[in-house]
């Protein structure tokens, strides 16, 4: 793609109209993150409400699968609403998407549970998640395109970076609403019906968003193109059936959003999962640690967006992918060292083996959580993985049973999926920490950040967030600049939502499945490392620099 120089950047700050455009466009992304954290934080309660016909573990799996469904349909939403946005216009399309998103969230708060309407409850819930995923597929592309097409020359990276900061606002908004509701009602009432309030409160955010967006005018770049009769009549065909543009879509995905997505989800969501599920840090502390790191790091979205206007989008995004890939292993090891030092020491000094006839050991890779393990070799390894015990598999003679060996001592193994007292006692006796160990990082209130242990973990999480801001801050501007106006909405939305919704959104479950199947708590990091390095190489070779592109080209 050739770059066309444009007029020098305008001096001075934002105008009042430009600030209004950014605010109106960003509210939809706030909605996205507000709902994301609501559903994720309340997944166990939602499972109990809507999948009550199943055992507790299965309820949680179904609740998370319903959540994942929203990720999986996002690219289809990108195609549907991207096409509408390129034919009808940016303003009206992302007005429709925010209405669908907001009403879907609100209706979850009104939806009767399975005890009231039976199987219809989970079916409707999944349908609402699919609707929201479709709407989200069109929301981000519309917001990014609209802001970029209103931005003065030389400031598109800076202006669009404000959209990227809304994840923090959505996080804090959801945490405040949940914590306030829980405090007022108490846990029993909250679990029974109070969980609905955060979903219902979202209608206020929806009302403000729609009111503000109704005041917007159409993008001047799009309106000019439409007035000149140059708009696309078949944006899907032009975007994906034309190899010249389809090639850029693939480069944007593989050389841009794929690596950006996995770095982003590792730095925020997998880090939270790692703290809670692997390092056994309590949920309250884990959320506060992540929240503080996001608070400290959010301004860097804007910094790297601004910097990309000076030195280019490509060097910042690709550098972020590279240094993240090279540093994930040492940073996560240091997080373990500071958050749960007893676990780190046990991993280094305690040798645990599962010895079995190889014919009895299967594959533990289970990213969607639907497989049920029955063979003793598999249940033993799954139990050790869930207990954050590093293990290796050794093969005994054919026909032999299963043995768990801890530091050379054989431990009687009872084939139970959730409780193995003898194995638990043996690994804890050898040095693995017990639940609630006093050495595990703990925050009693939001301002315990000055305790050395908490401060160290927040500092490491902040570094991960810096990587996130590097890859995510300039990405909106880059995607907008890669494609011509007439098919921009369609073209940019698809690689963004495949990179983030699929490669990023599926990362936590896939990474933990790798941990469980290998017995190494750090093995899941290979997932983001490999994809980030692929993006670095492909982007370095094939991705054009875009900061001086004329985005008014039709």
Tab-separated table of N, CA and C in Angstrom, residues 319-444:
chain	number	residue	atom	x	y	z
A	319	UNK	N	7.094	-3.739	18.322
A	319	UNK	CA	7.999	-3.773	19.476
A	319	UNK	C	7.281	-4.307	20.703
A	320	UNK	N	6.032	-3.889	20.890
A	320	UNK	CA	5.245	-4.411	22.009
A	320	UNK	C	5.071	-5.921	21.929
A	321	UNK	N	4.785	-6.429	20.723
A	321	UNK	CA	4.651	-7.885	20.555
A	321	UNK	C	5.956	-8.603	20.869
A	322	UNK	N	7.053	-8.051	20.406
A	322	UNK	CA	8.345	-8.716	20.590
A	322	UNK	C	8.777	-8.730	22.051
A	323	UNK	N	8.750	-7.582	22.720
A	323	UNK	CA	9.240	-7.571	24.102
A	323	UNK	C	8.291	-8.333	25.026
A	324	UNK	N	6.993	-8.343	24.687
A	324	UNK	CA	6.066	-9.155	25.477
A	324	UNK	C	6.421	-10.632	25.343
A	325	UNK	N	6.627	-11.082	24.112
A	325	UNK	CA	6.954	-12.496	23.880
A	325	UNK	C	8.246	-12.891	24.587
A	326	UNK	N	9.217	-11.999	24.600
A	326	UNK	CA	10.513	-12.313	25.207
A	326	UNK	C	10.484	-12.245	26.737
A	327	UNK	N	9.520	-11.538	27.295
A	327	UNK	CA	9.547	-11.313	28.743
A	327	UNK	C	8.414	-11.973	29.519
A	328	UNK	N	7.451	-12.605	28.844
A	328	UNK	CA	6.334	-13.222	29.566
A	328	UNK	C	6.812	-14.246	30.599
A	329	UNK	N	7.721	-15.126	30.218
A	329	UNK	CA	8.185	-16.158	31.152
A	329	UNK	C	8.829	-15.560	32.400
A	330	UNK	N	9.817	-14.671	32.259
A	330	UNK	CA	10.411	-14.116	33.491
A	330	UNK	C	9.444	-13.287	34.319
A	331	UNK	N	8.550	-12.543	33.679
A	331	UNK	CA	7.610	-11.714	34.455
A	331	UNK	C	6.641	-12.585	35.234
A	332	UNK	N	6.079	-13.610	34.614
A	332	UNK	CA	5.135	-14.471	35.332
A	332	UNK	C	5.834	-15.272	36.430
A	333	UNK	N	7.096	-15.618	36.228
A	333	UNK	CA	7.839	-16.282	37.304
A	333	UNK	C	8.049	-15.326	38.478
A	334	UNK	N	8.312	-14.055	38.171
A	334	UNK	CA	8.477	-13.076	39.251
A	334	UNK	C	7.148	-12.799	39.954
A	335	UNK	N	6.052	-12.851	39.218
A	335	UNK	CA	4.738	-12.705	39.855
A	335	UNK	C	4.525	-13.842	40.845
A	336	UNK	N	4.864	-15.061	40.448
A	336	UNK	CA	4.759	-16.206	41.361
A	336	UNK	C	5.638	-15.994	42.583
A	337	UNK	N	6.873	-15.560	42.350
A	337	UNK	CA	7.830	-15.364	43.440
A	337	UNK	C	7.317	-14.375	44.471
A	338	UNK	N	6.616	-13.342	44.020
A	338	UNK	CA	6.129	-12.313	44.936
A	338	UNK	C	4.740	-12.597	45.478
A	339	UNK	N	3.874	-13.196	44.661
A	339	UNK	CA	2.491	-13.418	45.085
A	339	UNK	C	2.339	-14.666	45.930
A	340	UNK	N	3.125	-15.706	45.638
A	340	UNK	CA	3.025	-16.961	46.377
A	340	UNK	C	4.411	-17.606	46.446
A	341	UNK	N	5.295	-17.069	47.273
A	341	UNK	CA	6.683	-17.555	47.309
A	341	UNK	C	6.807	-19.018	47.697
A	342	UNK	N	5.904	-19.510	48.537
A	342	UNK	CA	5.981	-20.919	48.923
A	342	UNK	C	5.707	-21.829	47.728
A	343	UNK	N	4.806	-21.410	46.854
A	343	UNK	CA	4.525	-22.198	45.650
A	343	UNK	C	5.733	-22.204	44.730
A	344	UNK	N	6.377	-21.057	44.581
A	344	UNK	CA	7.561	-21.007	43.726
A	344	UNK	C	8.637	-21.959	44.241
A	345	UNK	N	8.859	-21.950	45.538
A	345	UNK	CA	9.884	-22.827	46.112
A	345	UNK	C	9.507	-24.291	45.923
A	346	UNK	N	8.238	-24.623	46.102
A	346	UNK	CA	7.799	-26.006	45.946
A	346	UNK	C	7.982	-26.484	44.509
A	347	UNK	N	7.666	-25.621	43.542
A	347	UNK	CA	7.820	-25.995	42.137
A	347	UNK	C	9.274	-26.319	41.828
A	348	UNK	N	10.193	-25.599	42.475
A	348	UNK	CA	11.622	-25.806	42.214
A	348	UNK	C	12.189	-27.020	42.952
A	349	UNK	N	11.608	-27.367	44.096
A	349	UNK	CA	12.250	-28.381	44.952
A	349	UNK	C	11.488	-29.698	45.083
A	350	UNK	N	10.189	-29.688	44.795
A	350	UNK	CA	9.390	-30.902	44.981
A	350	UNK	C	9.173	-31.589	43.636
A	351	UNK	N	9.533	-32.850	43.573
A	351	UNK	CA	9.358	-33.611	42.335
A	351	UNK	C	8.145	-34.524	42.481
A	352	UNK	N	7.161	-34.325	41.601
A	352	UNK	CA	5.939	-35.125	41.634
A	352	UNK	C	5.801	-35.845	40.297
A	353	UNK	N	5.588	-37.151	40.358
A	353	UNK	CA	5.409	-37.952	39.161
A	353	UNK	C	4.100	-38.724	39.226
A	354	UNK	N	3.440	-38.834	38.080
A	354	UNK	CA	2.317	-39.758	37.937
A	354	UNK	C	2.819	-40.911	37.088
A	355	UNK	N	2.871	-42.101	37.690
A	355	UNK	CA	3.396	-43.279	37.014
A	355	UNK	C	2.226	-44.179	36.629
A	356	UNK	N	2.159	-44.550	35.338
A	356	UNK	CA	1.013	-45.324	34.880
A	356	UNK	C	1.348	-46.074	33.605
A	357	UNK	N	0.576	-47.112	33.357
A	357	UNK	CA	0.585	-47.787	32.059
A	357	UNK	C	0.225	-46.730	31.015
A	358	UNK	N	1.070	-46.528	29.997
A	358	UNK	CA	0.796	-45.477	29.019
A	358	UNK	C	-0.558	-45.625	28.330
A	359	UNK	N	-1.053	-46.857	28.242
A	359	UNK	CA	-2.350	-47.073	27.598
A	359	UNK	C	-3.490	-46.447	28.400
A	360	UNK	N	-3.241	-46.161	29.684
A	360	UNK	CA	-4.289	-45.616	30.536
A	360	UNK	C	-4.246	-44.092	30.641
A	361	UNK	N	-3.245	-43.465	29.999
A	361	UNK	CA	-3.102	-42.017	30.060
A	361	UNK	C	-3.542	-41.385	28.741
A	362	UNK	N	-4.517	-40.514	28.821
A	362	UNK	CA	-5.001	-39.842	27.627
A	362	UNK	C	-4.485	-38.421	27.529
A	363	UNK	N	-5.105	-37.657	26.653
A	363	UNK	CA	-4.748	-36.255	26.436
A	363	UNK	C	-5.641	-35.382	27.316
A	364	UNK	N	-5.054	-34.538	28.131
A	364	UNK	CA	-5.823	-33.687	29.038
A	364	UNK	C	-6.208	-32.342	28.428
A	365	UNK	N	-5.872	-32.118	27.177
A	365	UNK	CA	-6.159	-30.819	26.567
A	365	UNK	C	-7.671	-30.643	26.453
A	366	UNK	N	-8.204	-29.654	27.184
A	366	UNK	CA	-9.657	-29.532	27.324
A	366	UNK	C	-10.056	-28.057	27.420
A	367	UNK	N	-9.821	-27.272	26.341
A	367	UNK	CA	-10.012	-25.824	26.450
A	367	UNK	C	-11.445	-25.385	26.692
A	368	UNK	N	-12.443	-26.157	26.261
A	368	UNK	CA	-13.826	-25.733	26.478
A	368	UNK	C	-14.435	-26.358	27.711
A	369	UNK	N	-13.686	-27.225	28.410
A	369	UNK	CA	-14.136	-27.753	29.696
A	369	UNK	C	-15.273	-28.734	29.634
A	370	UNK	N	-15.526	-29.322	28.479
A	370	UNK	CA	-16.680	-30.222	28.350
A	370	UNK	C	-16.319	-31.695	28.474
A	371	UNK	N	-15.034	-32.016	28.391
A	371	UNK	CA	-14.642	-33.424	28.484
A	371	UNK	C	-14.652	-33.873	29.940
A	372	UNK	N	-15.037	-35.120	30.147
A	372	UNK	CA	-15.055	-35.719	31.478
A	372	UNK	C	-13.992	-36.814	31.512
A	373	UNK	N	-13.032	-36.680	32.429
A	373	UNK	CA	-11.947	-37.649	32.530
A	373	UNK	C	-12.328	-38.735	33.530
A	374	UNK	N	-12.117	-39.996	33.138
A	374	UNK	CA	-12.478	-41.120	34.002
A	374	UNK	C	-11.296	-42.020	34.324
A	375	UNK	N	-10.310	-42.098	33.433
A	375	UNK	CA	-9.161	-42.961	33.681
A	375	UNK	C	-8.361	-42.425	34.868
A	376	UNK	N	-7.926	-43.289	35.791
A	376	UNK	CA	-7.189	-42.825	36.976
A	376	UNK	C	-5.969	-41.969	36.649
A	377	UNK	N	-5.241	-42.327	35.581
A	377	UNK	CA	-4.072	-41.522	35.200
A	377	UNK	C	-4.487	-40.091	34.873
A	378	UNK	N	-5.613	-39.946	34.183
A	378	UNK	CA	-6.080	-38.622	33.787
A	378	UNK	C	-6.633	-37.839	34.977
A	379	UNK	N	-7.404	-38.518	35.825
A	379	UNK	CA	-7.965	-37.807	36.979
A	379	UNK	C	-6.863	-37.382	37.942
A	380	UNK	N	-5.808	-38.198	38.062
A	380	UNK	CA	-4.693	-37.839	38.945
A	380	UNK	C	-3.983	-36.595	38.437
A	381	UNK	N	-3.705	-36.553	37.145
A	381	UNK	CA	-3.002	-35.403	36.574
A	381	UNK	C	-3.883	-34.149	36.601
A	382	UNK	N	-5.178	-34.328	36.298
A	382	UNK	CA	-6.088	-33.174	36.340
A	382	UNK	C	-6.176	-32.612	37.755
A	383	UNK	N	-6.196	-33.499	38.752
A	383	UNK	CA	-6.262	-33.047	40.142
A	383	UNK	C	-5.008	-32.274	40.524
A	384	UNK	N	-3.849	-32.765	40.127
A	384	UNK	CA	-2.595	-32.080	40.433
A	384	UNK	C	-2.540	-30.718	39.745
A	385	UNK	N	-3.003	-30.652	38.491
A	385	UNK	CA	-2.995	-29.386	37.767
A	385	UNK	C	-3.903	-28.367	38.441
A	386	UNK	N	-5.092	-28.802	38.862
A	386	UNK	CA	-6.019	-27.895	39.539
A	386	UNK	C	-5.472	-27.437	40.885
A	387	UNK	N	-4.585	-28.237	41.464
A	387	UNK	CA	-3.969	-27.882	42.741
A	387	UNK	C	-2.678	-27.090	42.553
A	388	UNK	N	-2.358	-26.728	41.294
A	388	UNK	CA	-1.148	-25.959	40.947
A	388	UNK	C	0.130	-26.711	41.295
A	389	UNK	N	0.079	-28.029	41.226
A	389	UNK	CA	1.256	-28.863	41.492
A	389	UNK	C	1.930	-29.194	40.166
A	390	UNK	N	3.227	-28.898	40.071
A	390	UNK	CA	3.969	-29.253	38.870
A	390	UNK	C	4.252	-30.747	38.894
A	391	UNK	N	3.902	-31.411	37.814
A	391	UNK	CA	4.096	-32.864	37.777
A	391	UNK	C	4.698	-33.272	36.437
A	392	UNK	N	5.228	-34.472	36.419
A	392	UNK	CA	5.656	-35.092	35.165
A	392	UNK	C	4.995	-36.459	35.079
A	393	UNK	N	4.933	-37.005	33.901
A	393	UNK	CA	4.322	-38.320	33.692
A	393	UNK	C	5.402	-39.329	33.356
A	394	UNK	N	5.426	-40.417	34.090
A	394	UNK	CA	6.368	-41.509	33.826
A	394	UNK	C	5.548	-42.753	33.516
A	395	UNK	N	6.036	-43.569	32.622
A	395	UNK	CA	5.267	-44.723	32.182
A	395	UNK	C	5.775	-46.008	32.822
A	396	UNK	N	4.846	-46.717	33.435
A	396	UNK	CA	5.162	-48.000	34.046
A	396	UNK	C	4.891	-49.140	33.080
A	397	UNK	N	5.086	-50.381	33.528
A	397	UNK	CA	4.855	-51.529	32.658
A	397	UNK	C	3.376	-51.692	32.316
A	398	UNK	N	3.115	-52.366	31.206
A	398	UNK	CA	1.734	-52.605	30.775
A	398	UNK	C	0.965	-53.339	31.868
A	399	UNK	N	-0.245	-52.911	32.094
A	399	UNK	CA	-1.094	-53.557	33.095
A	399	UNK	C	-0.916	-53.023	34.494
A	400	UNK	N	0.074	-52.135	34.695
A	400	UNK	CA	0.284	-51.584	36.040
A	400	UNK	C	-0.773	-50.524	36.340
A	401	UNK	N	-1.011	-50.280	37.608
A	401	UNK	CA	-1.966	-49.257	38.014
A	401	UNK	C	-1.335	-47.883	38.009
A	402	UNK	N	-2.004	-46.957	38.671
A	402	UNK	CA	-1.526	-45.578	38.732
A	402	UNK	C	-0.881	-45.323	40.088
A	403	UNK	N	0.296	-44.699	40.058
A	403	UNK	CA	0.977	-44.316	41.287
A	403	UNK	C	1.320	-42.836	41.223
A	404	UNK	N	1.182	-42.157	42.353
A	404	UNK	CA	1.672	-40.786	42.483
A	404	UNK	C	2.897	-40.847	43.382
A	405	UNK	N	4.016	-40.344	42.876
A	405	UNK	CA	5.280	-40.407	43.599
A	405	UNK	C	5.720	-38.984	43.925
A	406	UNK	N	5.889	-38.689	45.221
A	406	UNK	CA	6.280	-37.353	45.683
A	406	UNK	C	7.665	-37.442	46.295
A	407	UNK	N	8.649	-36.807	45.645
A	407	UNK	CA	10.051	-36.860	46.102
A	407	UNK	C	10.506	-38.291	46.359
A	408	UNK	N	10.160	-39.178	45.450
A	408	UNK	CA	10.607	-40.565	45.527
A	408	UNK	C	9.760	-41.462	46.400
A	409	UNK	N	8.763	-40.917	47.079
A	409	UNK	CA	7.906	-41.722	47.964
A	409	UNK	C	6.552	-41.937	47.305
A	410	UNK	N	6.175	-43.210	47.187
A	410	UNK	CA	4.896	-43.528	46.561
A	410	UNK	C	3.759	-43.188	47.524
A	411	UNK	N	2.725	-42.559	47.001
A	411	UNK	CA	1.571	-42.141	47.792
A	411	UNK	C	0.353	-42.920	47.316
A	412	UNK	N	-0.409	-43.515	48.216
A	412	UNK	CA	-1.628	-44.230	47.797
A	412	UNK	C	-2.557	-43.287	47.046
A	413	UNK	N	-3.009	-43.716	45.866
A	413	UNK	CA	-3.872	-42.870	45.062
A	413	UNK	C	-5.284	-43.432	45.022
A	414	UNK	N	-6.231	-42.605	45.392
A	414	UNK	CA	-7.640	-42.964	45.315
A	414	UNK	C	-8.216	-42.280	44.090
A	415	UNK	N	-8.883	-43.029	43.238
A	415	UNK	CA	-9.413	-42.472	41.998
A	415	UNK	C	-10.627	-41.599	42.295
A	416	UNK	N	-10.357	-40.377	42.658
A	416	UNK	CA	-11.424	-39.410	42.926
A	416	UNK	C	-11.085	-38.131	42.201
A	417	UNK	N	-12.084	-37.497	41.602
A	417	UNK	CA	-11.828	-36.358	40.726
A	417	UNK	C	-11.623	-35.048	41.490
A	418	UNK	N	-12.158	-34.971	42.683
A	418	UNK	CA	-12.113	-33.683	43.383
A	418	UNK	C	-11.366	-33.724	44.704
A	419	UNK	N	-11.181	-34.890	45.282
A	419	UNK	CA	-10.553	-34.959	46.599
A	419	UNK	C	-9.624	-36.153	46.685
A	420	UNK	N	-8.363	-35.878	46.960
A	420	UNK	CA	-7.359	-36.926	47.158
A	420	UNK	C	-6.552	-36.564	48.398
A	421	UNK	N	-7.088	-36.848	49.594
A	421	UNK	CA	-6.450	-36.406	50.845
A	421	UNK	C	-5.009	-36.863	50.984
A	422	UNK	N	-4.721	-38.097	50.588
A	422	UNK	CA	-3.365	-38.611	50.758
A	422	UNK	C	-2.375	-37.863	49.864
A	423	UNK	N	-2.772	-37.633	48.611
A	423	UNK	CA	-1.906	-36.903	47.686
A	423	UNK	C	-1.743	-35.457	48.154
A	424	UNK	N	-2.839	-34.849	48.557
A	424	UNK	CA	-2.780	-33.465	49.033
A	424	UNK	C	-1.864	-33.340	50.244
A	425	UNK	N	-2.001	-34.258	51.195
A	425	UNK	CA	-1.154	-34.225	52.391
A	425	UNK	C	0.321	-34.412	52.033
A	426	UNK	N	0.576	-35.285	51.041
A	426	UNK	CA	1.964	-35.559	50.656
A	426	UNK	C	2.621	-34.350	49.997
A	427	UNK	N	1.917	-33.691	49.076
A	427	UNK	CA	2.531	-32.551	48.394
A	427	UNK	C	2.661	-31.355	49.337
A	428	UNK	N	1.702	-31.215	50.243
A	428	UNK	CA	1.817	-30.126	51.214
A	428	UNK	C	2.920	-30.405	52.224
A	429	UNK	N	3.054	-31.664	52.597
A	429	UNK	CA	4.140	-32.036	53.500
A	429	UNK	C	5.507	-31.818	52.880
A	430	UNK	N	5.567	-31.948	51.546
A	430	UNK	CA	6.834	-31.753	50.841
A	430	UNK	C	7.149	-30.280	50.608
A	431	UNK	N	6.150	-29.402	50.799
A	431	UNK	CA	6.442	-27.977	50.658
A	431	UNK	C	5.417	-27.154	49.920
A	432	UNK	N	4.450	-27.780	49.253
A	432	UNK	CA	3.419	-26.993	48.580
A	432	UNK	C	2.539	-26.299	49.618
A	433	UNK	N	2.202	-25.024	49.394
A	433	UNK	CA	1.455	-24.269	50.416
A	433	UNK	C	0.002	-24.725	50.528
A	434	UNK	N	-0.533	-24.604	51.730
A	434	UNK	CA	-1.941	-24.901	51.952
A	434	UNK	C	-2.787	-23.714	51.500
A	435	UNK	N	-4.072	-23.978	51.307
A	435	UNK	CA	-4.992	-22.905	50.942
A	435	UNK	C	-4.986	-21.835	52.034
A	436	UNK	N	-4.952	-20.568	51.621
A	436	UNK	CA	-4.946	-19.483	52.597
A	436	UNK	C	-3.621	-19.284	53.286
A	437	UNK	N	-2.541	-19.831	52.732
A	437	UNK	CA	-1.212	-19.665	53.308
A	437	UNK	C	-0.915	-18.186	53.552
A	438	UNK	N	-0.341	-17.898	54.700
A	438	UNK	CA	-0.105	-16.499	55.095
A	438	UNK	C	0.881	-15.791	54.176
A	439	UNK	N	1.693	-16.568	53.423
A	439	UNK	CA	2.672	-15.948	52.535
A	439	UNK	C	2.058	-15.475	51.225
A	440	UNK	N	0.839	-15.894	50.921
A	440	UNK	CA	0.186	-15.471	49.679
A	440	UNK	C	-0.230	-14.010	49.805
A	441	UNK	N	-0.003	-13.243	48.758
A	441	UNK	CA	-0.322	-11.819	48.789
A	441	UNK	C	-1.803	-11.612	49.106
A	442	UNK	N	-2.074	-10.627	49.964
A	442	UNK	CA	-3.449	-10.367	50.356
A	442	UNK	C	-3.631	-8.873	50.615
A	443	UNK	N	-4.731	-8.337	50.104
A	443	UNK	CA	-5.079	-6.940	50.344
A	443	UNK	C	-6.384	-6.894	51.131
A	444	UNK	N	-6.360	-6.204	52.249
A	444	UNK	CA	-7.551	-6.110	53.087
A	444	UNK	C	-8.460	-4.965	52.669
